[in-house]
JSON list of C-alpha atoms in Angstrom, two decimals:
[
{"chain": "A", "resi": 1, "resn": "UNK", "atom": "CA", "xyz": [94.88, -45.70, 66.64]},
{"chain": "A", "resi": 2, "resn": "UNK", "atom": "CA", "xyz": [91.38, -44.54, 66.62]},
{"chain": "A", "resi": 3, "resn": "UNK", "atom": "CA", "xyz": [89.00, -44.35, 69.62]},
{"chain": "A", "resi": 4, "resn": "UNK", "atom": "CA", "xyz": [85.31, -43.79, 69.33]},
{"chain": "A", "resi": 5, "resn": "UNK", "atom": "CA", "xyz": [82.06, -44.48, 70.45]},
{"chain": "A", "resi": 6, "resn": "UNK", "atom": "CA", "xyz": [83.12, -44.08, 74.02]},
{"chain": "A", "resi": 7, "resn": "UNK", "atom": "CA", "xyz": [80.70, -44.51, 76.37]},
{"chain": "A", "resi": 8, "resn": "UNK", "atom": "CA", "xyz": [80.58, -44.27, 80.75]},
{"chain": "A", "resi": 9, "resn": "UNK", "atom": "CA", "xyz": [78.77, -46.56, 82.73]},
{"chain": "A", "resi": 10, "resn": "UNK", "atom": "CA", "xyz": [75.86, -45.11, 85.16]},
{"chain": "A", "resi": 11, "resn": "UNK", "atom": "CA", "xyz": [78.20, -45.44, 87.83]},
{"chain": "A", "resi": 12, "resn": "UNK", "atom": "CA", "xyz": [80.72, -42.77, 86.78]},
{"chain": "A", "resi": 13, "resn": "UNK", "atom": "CA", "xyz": [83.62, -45.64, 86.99]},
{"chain": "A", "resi": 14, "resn": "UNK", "atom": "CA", "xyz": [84.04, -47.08, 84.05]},
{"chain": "A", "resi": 15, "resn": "UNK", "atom": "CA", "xyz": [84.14, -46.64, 80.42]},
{"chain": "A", "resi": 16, "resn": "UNK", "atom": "CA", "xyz": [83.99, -48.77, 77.11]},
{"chain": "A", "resi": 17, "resn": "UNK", "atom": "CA", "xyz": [84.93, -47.70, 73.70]},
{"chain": "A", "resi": 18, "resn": "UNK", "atom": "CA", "xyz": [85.54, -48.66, 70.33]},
{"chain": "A", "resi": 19, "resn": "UNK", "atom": "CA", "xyz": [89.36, -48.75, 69.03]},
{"chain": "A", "resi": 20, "resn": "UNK", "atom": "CA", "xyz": [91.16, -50.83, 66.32]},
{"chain": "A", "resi": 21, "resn": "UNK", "atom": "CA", "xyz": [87.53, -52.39, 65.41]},
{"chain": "A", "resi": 22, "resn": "UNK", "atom": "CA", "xyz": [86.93, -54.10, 69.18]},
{"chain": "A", "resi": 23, "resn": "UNK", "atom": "CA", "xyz": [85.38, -52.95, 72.36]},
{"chain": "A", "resi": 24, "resn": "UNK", "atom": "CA", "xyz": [87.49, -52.13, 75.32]},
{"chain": "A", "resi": 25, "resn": "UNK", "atom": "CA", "xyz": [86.21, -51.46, 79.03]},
{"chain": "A", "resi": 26, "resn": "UNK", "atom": "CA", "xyz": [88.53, -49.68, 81.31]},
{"chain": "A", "resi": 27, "resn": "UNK", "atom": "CA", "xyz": [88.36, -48.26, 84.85]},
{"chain": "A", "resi": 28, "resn": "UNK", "atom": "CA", "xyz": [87.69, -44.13, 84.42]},
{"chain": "A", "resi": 29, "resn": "UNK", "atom": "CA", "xyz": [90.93, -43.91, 86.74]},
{"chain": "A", "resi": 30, "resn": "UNK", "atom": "CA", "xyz": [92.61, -46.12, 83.99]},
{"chain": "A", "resi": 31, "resn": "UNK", "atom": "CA", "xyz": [92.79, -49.12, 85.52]},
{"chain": "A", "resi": 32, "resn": "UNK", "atom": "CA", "xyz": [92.16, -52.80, 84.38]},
{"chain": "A", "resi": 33, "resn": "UNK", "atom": "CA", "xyz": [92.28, -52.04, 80.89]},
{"chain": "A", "resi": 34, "resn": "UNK", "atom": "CA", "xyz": [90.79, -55.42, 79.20]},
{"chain": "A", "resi": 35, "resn": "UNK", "atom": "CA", "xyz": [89.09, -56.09, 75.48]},
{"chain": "A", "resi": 36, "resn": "UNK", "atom": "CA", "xyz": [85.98, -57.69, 75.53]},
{"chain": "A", "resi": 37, "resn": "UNK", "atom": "CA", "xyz": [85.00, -58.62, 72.27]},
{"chain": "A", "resi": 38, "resn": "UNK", "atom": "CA", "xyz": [86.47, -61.65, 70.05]},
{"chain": "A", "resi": 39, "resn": "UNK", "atom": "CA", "xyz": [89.41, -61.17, 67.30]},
{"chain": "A", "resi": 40, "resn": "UNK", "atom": "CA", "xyz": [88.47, -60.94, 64.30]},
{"chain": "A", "resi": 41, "resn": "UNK", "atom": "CA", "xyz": [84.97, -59.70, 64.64]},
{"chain": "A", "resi": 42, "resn": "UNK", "atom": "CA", "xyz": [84.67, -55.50, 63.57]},
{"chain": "A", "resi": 43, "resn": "UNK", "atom": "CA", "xyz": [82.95, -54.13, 66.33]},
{"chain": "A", "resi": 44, "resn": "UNK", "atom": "CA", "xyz": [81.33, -50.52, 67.53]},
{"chain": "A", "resi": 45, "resn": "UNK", "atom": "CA", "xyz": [78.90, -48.67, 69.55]},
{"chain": "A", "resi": 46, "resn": "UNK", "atom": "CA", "xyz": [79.21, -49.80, 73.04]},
{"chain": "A", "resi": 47, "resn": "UNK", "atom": "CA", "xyz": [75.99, -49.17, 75.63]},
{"chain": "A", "resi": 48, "resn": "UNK", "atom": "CA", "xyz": [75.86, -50.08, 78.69]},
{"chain": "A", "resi": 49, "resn": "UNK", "atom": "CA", "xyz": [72.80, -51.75, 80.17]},
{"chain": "A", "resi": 50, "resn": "UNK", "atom": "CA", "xyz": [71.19, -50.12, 82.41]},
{"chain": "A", "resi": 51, "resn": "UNK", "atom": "CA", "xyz": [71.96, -52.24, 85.46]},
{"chain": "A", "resi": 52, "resn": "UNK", "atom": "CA", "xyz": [75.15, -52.09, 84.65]},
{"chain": "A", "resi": 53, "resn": "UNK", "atom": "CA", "xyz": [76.07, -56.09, 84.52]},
{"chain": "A", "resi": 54, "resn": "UNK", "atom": "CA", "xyz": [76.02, -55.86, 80.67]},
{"chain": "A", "resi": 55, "resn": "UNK", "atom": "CA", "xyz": [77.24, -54.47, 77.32]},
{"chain": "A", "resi": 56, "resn": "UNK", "atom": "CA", "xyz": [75.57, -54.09, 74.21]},
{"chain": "A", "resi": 57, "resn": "UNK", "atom": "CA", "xyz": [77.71, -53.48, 70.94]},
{"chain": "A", "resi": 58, "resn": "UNK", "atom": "CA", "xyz": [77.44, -54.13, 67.36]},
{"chain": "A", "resi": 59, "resn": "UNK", "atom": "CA", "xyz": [79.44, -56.66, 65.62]},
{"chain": "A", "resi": 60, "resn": "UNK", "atom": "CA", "xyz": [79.64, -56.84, 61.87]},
{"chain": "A", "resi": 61, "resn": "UNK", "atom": "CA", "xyz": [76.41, -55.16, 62.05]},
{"chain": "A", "resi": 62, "resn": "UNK", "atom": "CA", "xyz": [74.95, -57.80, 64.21]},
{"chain": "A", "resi": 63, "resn": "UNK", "atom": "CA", "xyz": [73.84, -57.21, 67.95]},
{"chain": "A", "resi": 64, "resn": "UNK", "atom": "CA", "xyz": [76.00, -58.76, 70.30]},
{"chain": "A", "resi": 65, "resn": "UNK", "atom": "CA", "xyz": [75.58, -58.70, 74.17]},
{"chain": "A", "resi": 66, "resn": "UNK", "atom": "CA", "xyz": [78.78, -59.66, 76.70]},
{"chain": "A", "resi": 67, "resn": "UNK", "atom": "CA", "xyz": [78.88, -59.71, 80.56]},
{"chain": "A", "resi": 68, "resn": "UNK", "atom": "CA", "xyz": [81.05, -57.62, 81.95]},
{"chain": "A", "resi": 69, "resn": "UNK", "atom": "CA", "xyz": [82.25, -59.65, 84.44]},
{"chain": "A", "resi": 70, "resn": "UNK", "atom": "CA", "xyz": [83.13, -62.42, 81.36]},
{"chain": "A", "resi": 71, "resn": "UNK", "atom": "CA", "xyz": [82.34, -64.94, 79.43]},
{"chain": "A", "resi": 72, "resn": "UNK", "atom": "CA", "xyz": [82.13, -65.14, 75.46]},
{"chain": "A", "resi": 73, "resn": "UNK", "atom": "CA", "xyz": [80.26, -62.27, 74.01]},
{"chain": "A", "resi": 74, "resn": "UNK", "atom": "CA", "xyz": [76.55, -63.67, 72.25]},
{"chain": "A", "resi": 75, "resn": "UNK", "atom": "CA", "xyz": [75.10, -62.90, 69.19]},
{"chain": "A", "resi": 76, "resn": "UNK", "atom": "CA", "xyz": [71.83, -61.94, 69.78]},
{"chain": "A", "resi": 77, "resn": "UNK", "atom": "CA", "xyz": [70.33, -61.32, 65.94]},
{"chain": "A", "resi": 78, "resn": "UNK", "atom": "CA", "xyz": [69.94, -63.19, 62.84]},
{"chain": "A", "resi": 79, "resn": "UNK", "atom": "CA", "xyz": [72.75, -63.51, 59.57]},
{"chain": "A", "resi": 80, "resn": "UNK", "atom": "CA", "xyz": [70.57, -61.35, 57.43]},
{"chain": "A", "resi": 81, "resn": "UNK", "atom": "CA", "xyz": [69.86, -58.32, 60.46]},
{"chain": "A", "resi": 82, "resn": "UNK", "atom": "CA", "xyz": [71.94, -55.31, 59.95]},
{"chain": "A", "resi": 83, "resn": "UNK", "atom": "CA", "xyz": [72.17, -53.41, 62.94]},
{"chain": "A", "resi": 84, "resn": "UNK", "atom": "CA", "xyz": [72.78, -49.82, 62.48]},
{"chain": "A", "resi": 85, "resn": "UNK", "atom": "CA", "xyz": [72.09, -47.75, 66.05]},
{"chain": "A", "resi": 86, "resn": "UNK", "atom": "CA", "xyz": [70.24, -49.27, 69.22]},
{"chain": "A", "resi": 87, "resn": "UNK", "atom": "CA", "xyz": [69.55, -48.23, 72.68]},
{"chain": "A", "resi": 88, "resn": "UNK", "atom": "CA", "xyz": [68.40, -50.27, 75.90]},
{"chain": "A", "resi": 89, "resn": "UNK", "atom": "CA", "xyz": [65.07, -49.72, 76.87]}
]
């Protein structure tokens, strides 16, 4: 199994990553280990926003932004968008 694109909120307590082509957010104690993107969907690159509520990650090369307290991930760019890097601002 690979992990990458590992990432630690602002807080210091949790992290999110990239394994097996989905996004995973786990306690930095390793607790509550839960996926948070869809099946089926190769994903990447997870950022936290800034507030902390929120994560940012690319999916197929599309931006997609979840809540980390749930609810189904959203696709926020177009079919023809590649997404490559990002940061929040």
């Amino acid at each position: 199994d690979r992990i990458g694109g590992l990432e630690m909120s602002r807080d210091g307590l949790r992290l999110a990553y990239d394994g097996d082509a989905a996004i995973y957010l786990v306690g930095t104690d390793g607790s509550g280990l839960r996926r948070l993107s869809t099946d089926g969907v190769s994903c990447r690159c997870p950022r936290f926003a800034r507030d902390g509520a929120r994560i940012a990650y690319a999916a197929n090369d599309r931006l997609c932004i979840a809540d980390l307290d749930g609810g189904k991930p959203v696709l926020l760019t177009a079919d023809d968008v590649r997404v490559d890097t990002f940061e929040w601002i």
